[in-house]
Short mmCIF file of C-alpha atoms and ligand atoms in Angstrom, two decimals:
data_model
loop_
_atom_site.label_atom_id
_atom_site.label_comp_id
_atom_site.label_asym_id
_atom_site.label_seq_id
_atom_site.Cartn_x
_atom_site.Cartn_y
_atom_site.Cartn_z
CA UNK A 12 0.00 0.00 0.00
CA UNK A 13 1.10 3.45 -0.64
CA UNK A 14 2.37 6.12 1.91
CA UNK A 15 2.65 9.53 2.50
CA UNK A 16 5.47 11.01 3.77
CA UNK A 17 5.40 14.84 5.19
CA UNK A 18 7.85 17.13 6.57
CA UNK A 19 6.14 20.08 7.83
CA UNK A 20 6.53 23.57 9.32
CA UNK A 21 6.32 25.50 6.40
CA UNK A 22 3.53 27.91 5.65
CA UNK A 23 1.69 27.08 2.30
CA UNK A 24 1.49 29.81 0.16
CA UNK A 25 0.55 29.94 -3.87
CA UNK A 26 -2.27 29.14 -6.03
CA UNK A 27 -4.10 25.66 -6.93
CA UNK A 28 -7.16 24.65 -8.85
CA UNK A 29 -10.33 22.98 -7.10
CA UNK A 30 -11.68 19.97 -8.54
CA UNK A 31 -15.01 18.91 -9.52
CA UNK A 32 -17.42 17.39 -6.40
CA UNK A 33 -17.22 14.08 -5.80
CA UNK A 34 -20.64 13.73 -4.42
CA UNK A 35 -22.03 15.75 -7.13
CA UNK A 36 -20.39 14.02 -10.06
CA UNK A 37 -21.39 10.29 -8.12
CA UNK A 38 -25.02 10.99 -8.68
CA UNK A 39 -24.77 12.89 -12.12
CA UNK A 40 -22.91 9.91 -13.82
CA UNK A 41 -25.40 7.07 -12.11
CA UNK A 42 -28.08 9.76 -13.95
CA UNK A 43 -26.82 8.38 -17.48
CA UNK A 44 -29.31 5.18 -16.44
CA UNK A 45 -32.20 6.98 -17.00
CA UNK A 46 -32.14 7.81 -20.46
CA UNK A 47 -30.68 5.92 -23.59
CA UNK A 48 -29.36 9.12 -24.99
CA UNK A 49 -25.62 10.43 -24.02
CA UNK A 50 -25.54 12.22 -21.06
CA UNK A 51 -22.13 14.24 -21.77
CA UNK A 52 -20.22 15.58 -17.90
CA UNK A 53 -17.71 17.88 -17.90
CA UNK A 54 -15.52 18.84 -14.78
CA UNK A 55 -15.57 15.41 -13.23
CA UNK A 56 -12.48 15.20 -10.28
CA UNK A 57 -10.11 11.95 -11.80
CA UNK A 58 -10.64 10.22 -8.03
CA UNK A 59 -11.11 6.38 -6.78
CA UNK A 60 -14.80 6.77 -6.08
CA UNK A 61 -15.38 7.84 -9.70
CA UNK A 62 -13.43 5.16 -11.41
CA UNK A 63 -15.59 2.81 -9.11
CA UNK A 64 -18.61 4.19 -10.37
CA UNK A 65 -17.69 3.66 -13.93
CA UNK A 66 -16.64 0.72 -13.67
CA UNK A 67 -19.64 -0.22 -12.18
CA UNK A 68 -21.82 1.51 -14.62
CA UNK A 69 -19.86 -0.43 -17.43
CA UNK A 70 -20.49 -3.55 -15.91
CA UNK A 71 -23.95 -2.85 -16.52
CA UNK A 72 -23.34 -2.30 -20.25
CA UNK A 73 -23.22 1.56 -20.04
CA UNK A 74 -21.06 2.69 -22.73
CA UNK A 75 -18.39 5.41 -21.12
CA UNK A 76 -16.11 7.78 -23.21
CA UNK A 77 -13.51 9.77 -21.39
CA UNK A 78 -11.43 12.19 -22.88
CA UNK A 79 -7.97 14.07 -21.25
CA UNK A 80 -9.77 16.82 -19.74
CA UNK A 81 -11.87 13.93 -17.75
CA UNK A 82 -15.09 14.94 -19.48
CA UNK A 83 -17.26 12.08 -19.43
CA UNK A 84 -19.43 10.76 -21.99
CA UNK A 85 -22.21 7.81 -20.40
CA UNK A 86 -24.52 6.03 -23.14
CA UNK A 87 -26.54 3.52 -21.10
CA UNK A 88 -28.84 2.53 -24.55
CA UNK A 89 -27.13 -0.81 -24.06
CA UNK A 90 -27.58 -1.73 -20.70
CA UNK A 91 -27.81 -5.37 -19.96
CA UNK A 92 -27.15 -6.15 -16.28
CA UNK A 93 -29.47 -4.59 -13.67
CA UNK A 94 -27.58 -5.59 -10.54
CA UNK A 95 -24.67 -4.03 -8.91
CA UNK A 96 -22.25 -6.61 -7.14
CA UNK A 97 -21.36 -7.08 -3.53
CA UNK A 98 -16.89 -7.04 -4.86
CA UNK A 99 -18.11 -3.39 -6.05
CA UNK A 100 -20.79 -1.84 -3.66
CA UNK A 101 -18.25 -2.89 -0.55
CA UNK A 102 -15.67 -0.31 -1.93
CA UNK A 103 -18.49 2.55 -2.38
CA UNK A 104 -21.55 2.86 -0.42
CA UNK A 105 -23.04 5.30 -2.88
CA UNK A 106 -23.19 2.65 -5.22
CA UNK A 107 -27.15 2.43 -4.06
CA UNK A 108 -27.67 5.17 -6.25
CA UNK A 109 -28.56 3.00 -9.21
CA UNK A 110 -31.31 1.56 -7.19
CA UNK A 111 -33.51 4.30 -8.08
CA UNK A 112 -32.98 4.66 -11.75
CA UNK A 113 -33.03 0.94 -12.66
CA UNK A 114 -36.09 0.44 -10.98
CA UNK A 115 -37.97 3.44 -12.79
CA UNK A 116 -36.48 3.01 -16.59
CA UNK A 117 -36.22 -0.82 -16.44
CA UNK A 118 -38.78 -1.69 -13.44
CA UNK A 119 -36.66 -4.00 -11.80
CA UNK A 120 -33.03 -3.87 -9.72
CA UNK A 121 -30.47 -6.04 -7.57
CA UNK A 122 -28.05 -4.17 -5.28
CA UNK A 123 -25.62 -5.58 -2.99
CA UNK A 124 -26.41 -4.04 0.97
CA UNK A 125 -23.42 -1.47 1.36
CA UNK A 126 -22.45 -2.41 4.38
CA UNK A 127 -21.18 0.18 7.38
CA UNK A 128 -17.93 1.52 7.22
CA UNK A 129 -15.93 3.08 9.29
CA UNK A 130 -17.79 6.36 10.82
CA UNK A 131 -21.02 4.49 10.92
CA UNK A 132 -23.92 1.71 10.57
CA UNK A 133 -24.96 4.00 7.24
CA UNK A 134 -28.27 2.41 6.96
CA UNK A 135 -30.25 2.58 3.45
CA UNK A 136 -33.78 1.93 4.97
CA UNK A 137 -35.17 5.23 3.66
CA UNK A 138 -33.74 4.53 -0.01
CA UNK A 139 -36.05 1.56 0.30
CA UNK A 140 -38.87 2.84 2.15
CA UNK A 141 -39.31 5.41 -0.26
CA UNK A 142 -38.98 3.53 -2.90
CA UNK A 143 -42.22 0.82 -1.32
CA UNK A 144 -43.90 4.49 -1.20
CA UNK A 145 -43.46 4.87 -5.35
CA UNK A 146 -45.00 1.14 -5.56
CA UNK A 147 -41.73 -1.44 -5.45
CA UNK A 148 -41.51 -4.46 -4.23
CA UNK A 149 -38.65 -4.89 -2.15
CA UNK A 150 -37.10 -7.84 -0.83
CA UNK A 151 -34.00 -8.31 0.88
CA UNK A 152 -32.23 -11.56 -0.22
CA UNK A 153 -28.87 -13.38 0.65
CA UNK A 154 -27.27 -9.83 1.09
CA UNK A 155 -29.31 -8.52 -1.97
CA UNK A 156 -31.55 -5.95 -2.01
CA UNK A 157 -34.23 -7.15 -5.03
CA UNK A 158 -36.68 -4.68 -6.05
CA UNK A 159 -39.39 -4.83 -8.90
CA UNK A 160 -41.90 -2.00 -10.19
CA UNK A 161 -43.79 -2.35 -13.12
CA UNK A 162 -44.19 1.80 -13.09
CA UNK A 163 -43.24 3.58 -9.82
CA UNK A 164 -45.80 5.84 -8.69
CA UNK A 165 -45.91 9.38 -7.33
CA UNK A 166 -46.08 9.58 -3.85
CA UNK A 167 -45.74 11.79 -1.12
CA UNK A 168 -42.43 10.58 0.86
CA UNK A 169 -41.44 12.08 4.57
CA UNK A 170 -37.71 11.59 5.25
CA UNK A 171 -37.24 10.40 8.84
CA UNK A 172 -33.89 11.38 9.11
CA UNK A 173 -32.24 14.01 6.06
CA UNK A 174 -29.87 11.79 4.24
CA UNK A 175 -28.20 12.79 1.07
CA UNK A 176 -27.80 9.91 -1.17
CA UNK A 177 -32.04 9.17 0.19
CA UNK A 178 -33.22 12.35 -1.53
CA UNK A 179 -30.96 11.55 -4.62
CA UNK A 180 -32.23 8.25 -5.31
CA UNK A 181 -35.47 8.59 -4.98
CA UNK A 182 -35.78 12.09 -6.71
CA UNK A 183 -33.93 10.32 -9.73
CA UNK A 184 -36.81 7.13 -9.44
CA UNK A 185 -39.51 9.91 -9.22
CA UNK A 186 -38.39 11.87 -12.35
CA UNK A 187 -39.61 8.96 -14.45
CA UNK A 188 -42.92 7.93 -12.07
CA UNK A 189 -46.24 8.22 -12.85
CA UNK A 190 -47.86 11.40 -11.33
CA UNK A 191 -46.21 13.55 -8.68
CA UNK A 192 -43.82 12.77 -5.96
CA UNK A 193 -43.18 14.86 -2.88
CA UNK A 194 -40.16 14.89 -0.66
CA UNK A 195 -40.50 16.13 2.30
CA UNK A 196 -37.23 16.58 4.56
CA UNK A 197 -35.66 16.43 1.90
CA UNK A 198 -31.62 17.10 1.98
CA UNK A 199 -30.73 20.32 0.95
CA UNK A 200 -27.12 19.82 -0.11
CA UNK A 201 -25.27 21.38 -2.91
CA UNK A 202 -24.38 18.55 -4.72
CA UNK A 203 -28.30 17.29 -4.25
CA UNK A 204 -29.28 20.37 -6.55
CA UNK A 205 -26.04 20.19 -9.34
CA UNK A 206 -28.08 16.53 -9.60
CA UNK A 207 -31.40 18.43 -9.77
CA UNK A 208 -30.09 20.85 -12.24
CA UNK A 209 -28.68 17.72 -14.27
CA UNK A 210 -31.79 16.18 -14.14
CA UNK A 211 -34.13 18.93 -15.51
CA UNK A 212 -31.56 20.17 -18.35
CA UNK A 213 -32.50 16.02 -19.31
CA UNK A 214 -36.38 16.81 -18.95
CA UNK A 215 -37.11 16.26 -15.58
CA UNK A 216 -39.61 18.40 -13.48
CA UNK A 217 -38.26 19.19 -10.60
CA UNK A 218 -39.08 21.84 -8.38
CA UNK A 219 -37.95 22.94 -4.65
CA UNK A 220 -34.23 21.21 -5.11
CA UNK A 221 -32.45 22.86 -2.24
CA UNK A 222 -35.28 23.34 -0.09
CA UNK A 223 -36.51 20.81 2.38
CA UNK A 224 -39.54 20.12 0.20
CA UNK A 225 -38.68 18.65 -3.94
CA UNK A 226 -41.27 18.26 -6.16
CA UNK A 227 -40.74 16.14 -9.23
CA UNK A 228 -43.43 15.43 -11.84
CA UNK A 229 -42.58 12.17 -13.56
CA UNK A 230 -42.38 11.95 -17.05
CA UNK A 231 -41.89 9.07 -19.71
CA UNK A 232 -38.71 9.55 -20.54
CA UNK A 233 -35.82 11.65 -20.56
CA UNK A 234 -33.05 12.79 -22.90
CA UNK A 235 -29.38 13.08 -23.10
CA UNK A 236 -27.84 16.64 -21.63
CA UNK A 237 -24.39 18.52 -21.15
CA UNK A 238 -24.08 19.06 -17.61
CA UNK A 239 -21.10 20.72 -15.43
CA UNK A 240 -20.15 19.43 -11.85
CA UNK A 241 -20.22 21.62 -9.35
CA UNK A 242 -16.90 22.56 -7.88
CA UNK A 243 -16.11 20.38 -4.57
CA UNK A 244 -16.83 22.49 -1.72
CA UNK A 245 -15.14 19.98 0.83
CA UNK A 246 -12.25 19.99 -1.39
CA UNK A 247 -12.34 24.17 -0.74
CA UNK A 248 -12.56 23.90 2.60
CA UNK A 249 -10.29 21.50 3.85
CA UNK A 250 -7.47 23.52 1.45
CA UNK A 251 -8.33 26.68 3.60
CA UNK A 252 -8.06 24.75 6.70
CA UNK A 253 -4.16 23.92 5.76
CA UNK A 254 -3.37 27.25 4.89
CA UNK A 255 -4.94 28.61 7.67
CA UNK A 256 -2.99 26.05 10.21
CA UNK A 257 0.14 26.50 8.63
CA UNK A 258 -0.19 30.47 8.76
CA UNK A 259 -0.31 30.71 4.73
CA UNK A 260 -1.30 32.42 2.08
CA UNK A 261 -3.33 30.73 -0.96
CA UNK A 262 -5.70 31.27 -3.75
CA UNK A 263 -7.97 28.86 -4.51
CA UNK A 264 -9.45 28.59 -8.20
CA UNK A 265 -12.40 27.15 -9.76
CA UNK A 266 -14.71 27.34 -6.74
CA UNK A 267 -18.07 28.37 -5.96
CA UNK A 268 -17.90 30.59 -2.00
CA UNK A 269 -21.50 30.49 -1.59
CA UNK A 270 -21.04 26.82 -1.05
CA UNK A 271 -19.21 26.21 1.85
CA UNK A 272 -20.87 30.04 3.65
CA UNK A 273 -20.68 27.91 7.08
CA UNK A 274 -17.14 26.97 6.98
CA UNK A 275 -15.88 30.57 5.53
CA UNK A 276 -17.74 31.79 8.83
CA UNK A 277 -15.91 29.71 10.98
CA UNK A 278 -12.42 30.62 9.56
CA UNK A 279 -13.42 33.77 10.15
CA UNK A 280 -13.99 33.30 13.44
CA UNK A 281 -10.47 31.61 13.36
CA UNK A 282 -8.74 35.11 12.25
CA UNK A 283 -8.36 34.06 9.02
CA UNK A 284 -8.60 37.27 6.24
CA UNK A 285 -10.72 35.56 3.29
CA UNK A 286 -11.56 37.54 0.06
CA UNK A 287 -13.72 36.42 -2.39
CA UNK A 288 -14.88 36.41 -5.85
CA UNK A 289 -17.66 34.48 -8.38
CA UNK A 290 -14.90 31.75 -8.67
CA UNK A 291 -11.88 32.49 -6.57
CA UNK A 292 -11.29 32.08 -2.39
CA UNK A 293 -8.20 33.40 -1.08
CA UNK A 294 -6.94 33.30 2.94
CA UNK A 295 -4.70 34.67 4.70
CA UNK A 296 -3.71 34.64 8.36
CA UNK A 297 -0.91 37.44 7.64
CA UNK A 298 1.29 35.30 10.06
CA UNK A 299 -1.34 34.66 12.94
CA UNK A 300 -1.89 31.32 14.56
CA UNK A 301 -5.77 30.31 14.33
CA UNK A 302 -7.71 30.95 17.08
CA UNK A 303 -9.73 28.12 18.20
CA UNK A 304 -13.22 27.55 17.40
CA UNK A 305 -16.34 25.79 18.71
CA UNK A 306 -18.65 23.64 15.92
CA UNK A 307 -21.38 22.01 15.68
CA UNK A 308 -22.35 19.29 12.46
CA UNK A 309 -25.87 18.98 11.05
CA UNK A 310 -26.96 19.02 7.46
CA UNK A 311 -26.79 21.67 4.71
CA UNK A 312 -26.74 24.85 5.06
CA UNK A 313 -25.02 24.11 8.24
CA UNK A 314 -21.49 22.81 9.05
CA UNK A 315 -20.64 20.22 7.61
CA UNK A 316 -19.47 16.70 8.61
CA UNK A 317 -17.35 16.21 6.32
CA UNK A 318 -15.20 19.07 7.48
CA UNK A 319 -15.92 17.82 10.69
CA UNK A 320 -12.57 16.26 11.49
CA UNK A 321 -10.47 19.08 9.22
CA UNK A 322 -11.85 21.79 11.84
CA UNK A 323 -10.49 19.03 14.80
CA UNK A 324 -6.83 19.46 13.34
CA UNK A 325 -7.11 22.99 13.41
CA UNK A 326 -8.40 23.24 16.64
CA UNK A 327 -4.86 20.69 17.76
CA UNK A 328 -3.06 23.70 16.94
CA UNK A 329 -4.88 26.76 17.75
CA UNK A 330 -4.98 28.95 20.24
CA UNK A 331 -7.52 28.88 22.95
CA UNK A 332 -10.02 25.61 23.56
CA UNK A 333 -12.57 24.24 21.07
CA UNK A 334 -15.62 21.52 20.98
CA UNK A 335 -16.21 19.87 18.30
CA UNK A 336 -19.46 18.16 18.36
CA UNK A 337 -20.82 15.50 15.66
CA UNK A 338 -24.46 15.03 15.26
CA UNK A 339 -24.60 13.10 11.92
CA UNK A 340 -22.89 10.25 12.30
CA UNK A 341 -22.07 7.76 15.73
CA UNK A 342 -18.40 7.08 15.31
CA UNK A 343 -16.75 9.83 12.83
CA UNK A 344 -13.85 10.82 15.31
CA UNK A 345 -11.66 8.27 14.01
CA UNK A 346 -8.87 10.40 13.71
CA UNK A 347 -8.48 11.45 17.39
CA UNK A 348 -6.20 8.48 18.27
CA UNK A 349 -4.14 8.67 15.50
CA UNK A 350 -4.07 12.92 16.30
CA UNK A 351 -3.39 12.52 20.50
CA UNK A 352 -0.04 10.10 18.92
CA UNK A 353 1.49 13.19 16.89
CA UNK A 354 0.70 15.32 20.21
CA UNK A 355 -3.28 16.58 20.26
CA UNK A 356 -4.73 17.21 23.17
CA UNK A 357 -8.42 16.00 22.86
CA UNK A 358 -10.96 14.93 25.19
CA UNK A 359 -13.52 12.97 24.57
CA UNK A 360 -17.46 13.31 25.88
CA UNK A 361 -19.75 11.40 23.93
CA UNK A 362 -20.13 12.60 20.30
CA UNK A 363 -18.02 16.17 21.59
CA UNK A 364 -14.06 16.53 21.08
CA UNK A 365 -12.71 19.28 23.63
CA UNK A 366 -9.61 19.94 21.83
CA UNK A 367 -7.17 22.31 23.68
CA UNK A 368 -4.61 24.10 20.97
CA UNK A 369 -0.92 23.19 21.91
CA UNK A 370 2.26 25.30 20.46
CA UNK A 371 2.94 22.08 17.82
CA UNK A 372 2.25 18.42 16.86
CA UNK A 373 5.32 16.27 16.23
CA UNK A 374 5.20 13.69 13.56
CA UNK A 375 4.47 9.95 13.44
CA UNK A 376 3.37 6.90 11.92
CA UNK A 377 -0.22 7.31 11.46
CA UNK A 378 -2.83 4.93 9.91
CA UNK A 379 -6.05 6.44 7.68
CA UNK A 380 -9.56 5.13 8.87
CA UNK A 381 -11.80 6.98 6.26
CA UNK A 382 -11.69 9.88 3.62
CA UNK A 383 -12.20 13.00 5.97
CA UNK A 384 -10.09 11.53 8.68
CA UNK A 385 -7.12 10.92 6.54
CA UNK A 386 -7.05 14.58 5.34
CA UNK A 387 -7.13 15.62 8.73
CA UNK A 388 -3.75 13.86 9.33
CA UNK A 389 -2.23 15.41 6.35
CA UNK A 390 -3.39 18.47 7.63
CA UNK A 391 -1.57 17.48 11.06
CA UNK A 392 1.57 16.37 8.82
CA UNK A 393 1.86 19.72 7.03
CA UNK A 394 1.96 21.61 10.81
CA UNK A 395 4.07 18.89 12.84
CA UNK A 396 7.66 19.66 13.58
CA UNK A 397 9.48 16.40 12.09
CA UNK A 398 8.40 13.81 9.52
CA UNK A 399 4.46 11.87 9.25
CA UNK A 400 4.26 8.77 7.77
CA UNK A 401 0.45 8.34 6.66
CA UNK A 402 -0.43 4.74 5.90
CA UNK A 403 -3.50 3.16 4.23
CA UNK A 404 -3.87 6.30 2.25
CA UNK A 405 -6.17 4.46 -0.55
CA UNK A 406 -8.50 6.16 1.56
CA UNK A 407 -7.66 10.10 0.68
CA UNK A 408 -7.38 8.68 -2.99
CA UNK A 409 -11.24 8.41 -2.66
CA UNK A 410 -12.16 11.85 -2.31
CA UNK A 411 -8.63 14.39 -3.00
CA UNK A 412 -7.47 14.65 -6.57
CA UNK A 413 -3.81 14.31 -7.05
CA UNK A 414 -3.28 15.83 -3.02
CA UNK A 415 0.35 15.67 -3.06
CA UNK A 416 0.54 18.06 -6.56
CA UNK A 417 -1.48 20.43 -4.84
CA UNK A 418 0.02 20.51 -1.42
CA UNK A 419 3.16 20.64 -3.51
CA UNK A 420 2.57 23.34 -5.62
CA UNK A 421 1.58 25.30 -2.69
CA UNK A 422 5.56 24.69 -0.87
CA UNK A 423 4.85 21.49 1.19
CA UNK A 424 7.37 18.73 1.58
CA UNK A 425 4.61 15.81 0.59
CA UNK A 426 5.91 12.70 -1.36
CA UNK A 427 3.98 9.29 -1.96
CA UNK A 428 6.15 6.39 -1.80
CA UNK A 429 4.46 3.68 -4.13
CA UNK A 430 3.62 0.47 -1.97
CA UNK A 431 6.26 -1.57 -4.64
CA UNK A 432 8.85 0.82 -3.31
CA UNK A 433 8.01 0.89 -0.03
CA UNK A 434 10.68 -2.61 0.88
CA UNK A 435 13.97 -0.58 -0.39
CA UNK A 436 12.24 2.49 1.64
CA UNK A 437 11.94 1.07 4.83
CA UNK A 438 15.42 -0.73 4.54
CA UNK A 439 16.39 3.33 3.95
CA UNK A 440 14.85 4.01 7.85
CA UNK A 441 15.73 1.36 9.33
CA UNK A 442 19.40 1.00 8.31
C1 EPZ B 9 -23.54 11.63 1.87
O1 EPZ B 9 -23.54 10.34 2.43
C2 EPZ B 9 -22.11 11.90 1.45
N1 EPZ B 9 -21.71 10.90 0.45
C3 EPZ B 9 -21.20 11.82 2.67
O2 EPZ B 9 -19.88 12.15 2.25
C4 EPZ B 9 -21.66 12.85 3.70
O3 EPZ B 9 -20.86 12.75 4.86
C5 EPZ B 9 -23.15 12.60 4.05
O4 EPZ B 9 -23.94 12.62 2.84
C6 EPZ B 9 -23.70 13.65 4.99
O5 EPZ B 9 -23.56 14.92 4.40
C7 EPZ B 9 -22.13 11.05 -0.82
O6 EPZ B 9 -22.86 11.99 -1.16
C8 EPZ B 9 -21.67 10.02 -1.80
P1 EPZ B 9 -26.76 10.44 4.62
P2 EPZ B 9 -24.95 9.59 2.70
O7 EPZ B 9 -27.69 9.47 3.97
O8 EPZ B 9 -25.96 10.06 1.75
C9 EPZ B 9 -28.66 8.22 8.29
C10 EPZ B 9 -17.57 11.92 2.12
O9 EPZ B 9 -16.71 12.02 2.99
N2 EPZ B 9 -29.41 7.43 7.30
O10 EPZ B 9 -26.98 11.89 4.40
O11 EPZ B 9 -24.68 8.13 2.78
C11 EPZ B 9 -27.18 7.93 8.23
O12 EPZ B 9 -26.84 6.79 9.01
C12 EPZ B 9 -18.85 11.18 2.40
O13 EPZ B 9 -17.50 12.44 0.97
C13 EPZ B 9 -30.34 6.48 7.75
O14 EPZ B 9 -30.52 6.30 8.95
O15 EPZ B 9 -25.30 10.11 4.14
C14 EPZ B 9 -26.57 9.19 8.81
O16 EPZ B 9 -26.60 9.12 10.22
C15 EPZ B 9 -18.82 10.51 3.76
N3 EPZ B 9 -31.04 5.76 6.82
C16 EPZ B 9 -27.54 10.28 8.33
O17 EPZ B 9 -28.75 9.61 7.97
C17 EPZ B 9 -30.88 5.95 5.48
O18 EPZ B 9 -31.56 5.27 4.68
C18 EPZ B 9 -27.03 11.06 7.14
O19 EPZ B 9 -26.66 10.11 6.15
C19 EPZ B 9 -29.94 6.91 5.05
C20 EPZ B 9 -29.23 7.65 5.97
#
């Protein structure tokens, strides 16, 4: 397996380009099932998650054409498999977005139960009970969830809890219902309205996206579209949180500021000097260490959780104490051990972190648990005072497009040592 190696203590400073959103681009692609004509998506981040999701979607017999600039063109006319396998749906939960759109352009699906992973149980029961609303049958069978529909039906659908990937699926199985569907509680995410915005421009009705209540008025079919991923606003964020810990200076392209409002506040709050333009963040902490400050996660517009654990790491090293307290999902604090080893001072209390700023980490061998977690120990790398070895770092691959570039290009000491090297490498340290 690969590793990172950091050296830190230097401030990052310089200018980088944001990718596409992951969790905006997951969706959009998985939208190519609904229609036989080409769905054509530009600005899609080149990332592990992706590359699942086409290969998944190929499996199925979607033809997929990518060109340099990782524009993506999906032709599902030929699909011939409506099942997504366990080997596949174990590396990426959101791989129960095609239940949706098989069931409402070919009435019947198979998908392998994600399982948990590491911050959570991640249950899918409102995918399914919405989709029982719209008229499937569902059955779950040997790991399998089986679902059949001869025409999904409108319906009006309460979401107990607001979950993402929910509203996604089912707003994609309602655009081609028969009659009206209403979401209420719906999740009012960014990336659940760049799908909404993908999914009219193909001839969906769809009204309310971003509000807690969507509308959708099925239709019998939709066409093929040219559709633009949002920019990744997690991606935005969790680059300001490293300049801002390091005491940089850096100018982030190719975003979108109203996005991420909540975090912005909080750096803010942090002493961090951000200007901003339509597509352009920059911070500066004109050589001040971050004050420390106090969050709180829930869903959109509100702070996120997946900057959850970013906000942690700059808290390690701030000054002043801050709480850090997770509401959406039971075991996200994965990266506290690995954090209180380079030199954190945390306390846990139930689903708060107390985290009390000290003067500096020092590195370590550390181990990555999950996506956001792993960035927060890079983050910790680029501020500790001698070398972090990150292991298991398949798991920043997910979600962080070429992360060592970047961090490069902006003055940090990053390498990845390539798991084949890694023998002659750790002969090197321990000779
Ligand atoms: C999406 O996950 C994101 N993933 C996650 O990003 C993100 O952390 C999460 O939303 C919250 O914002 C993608 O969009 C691909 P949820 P999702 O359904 O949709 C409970 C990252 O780092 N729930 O909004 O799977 C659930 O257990 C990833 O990029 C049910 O109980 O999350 C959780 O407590 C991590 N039953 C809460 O709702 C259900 O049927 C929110 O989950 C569905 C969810």
């Amino acid at each position: 397996m690969d590793k990172l190696i950091i050296n830190g203590g230097l401030p990052l400073k310089g200018e980088i380009r944001i990718s596409g959103a992951k969790n905006a681009a997951l969706p959009v692609l998985v939208a190519s099932l609904l229609t036989s004509e080409p769905l054509r998506i530009s600005n899609v981040p080149h990332l592990q998650d992706i590359t699942t999701t086409m290969e998944l979607l190929g499996r199925m017999g979607v033809r997929l054409v990518v060109d340099e600039r990782m524009t993506v063109e999906a032709d599902a006319s030929g699909v011939h498999m409506l099942r997504a396998p366990y080997d596949l749906v174990r590396t990426m939960r959101a791989s129960i977005l095609v239940l949706g759109p098989l069931l409402a352009r070919f009435g019947e699906a198979e998908v392998s139960m994600p399982g948990g992973c590491a911050i959570g149980s991640r249950p899918v029961n409102l995918h399914i009970k919405g989709l029982q609303a719209m008229g499937a049958e569902i059955s779950i069978e040997e790991g399998y969830i089986k679902a059949r529909a001869a025409r999904l039906k409108g319906a009006r659908i309460f979401m107990d809890m607001v979950s993402v990937t929910g509203t996604e699926n089912l707003m994609m199985a309602a655009s081609l219902a028969d009659g009206v569907t209403i979401i209420e509680n719906a999740a009012r995410e960014p990336e659940v309205m760049d799908l909404a915005n993908c999914l009219i421009a193909m001839g969906a009705r769809i009204q309310g996206a971003g509000s807690a209540e969507i509308t959708i008025e099925g239709v019998e079919r939709l066409h093929g579209a040219c559709h633009e991923v949002i920019p990744d606003r997690i991606e935005t964020g969790t680059y300001l949180v490293a300049a801002a810990m390091t005491g940089g200076e850096v100018k982030l392209r190719c975003v979108r500021p109203g996005l991420l409002e909540a975090v912005l506040d909080k750096l803010r709050d942090a002493g961090a000097r951000l200007e901003t333009g339509d597509d352009w963040i920059r911070l500066s902490m004109e050589g001040r260490r971050p004050s420390a400050v106090s969050i709180k996660t829930a869903p959109y517009p509100a702070f996120p959780t997946d900057m959850q654990a970013q906000f942690v790491v700059l808290n390690c090293v701030a000054r002043g104490t801050g709480t850090v307290v997770e509401t959406v999902f039971e075991n996200r604090f994965m990266h506290v051990h690995e954090l209180q080893r380079m030199g954190a001072d945390i306390t846990m209390e139930g689903n708060m972190a107390v985290v009390r700023g000290v003067e500096g980490l020092h590195g370590a061998p550390v181990m990555a648990t999950d996506l956001r977690a792993s960035a927060s120990l890079v983050l910790a790398g680029l501020v500790a005072h001698s070398e972090t070895i990150i292991d298991r770092i398949y798991h920043i691959d997910r979600g962080y497009e070429c992360i060592e570039e970047k961090l490069s290009q902006l003055g940090a000491r990053i390498r990845r040592i390539p798991g084949s090297q890694l023998g002659d490498w750790t002969k090197r340290q321990t000779a």
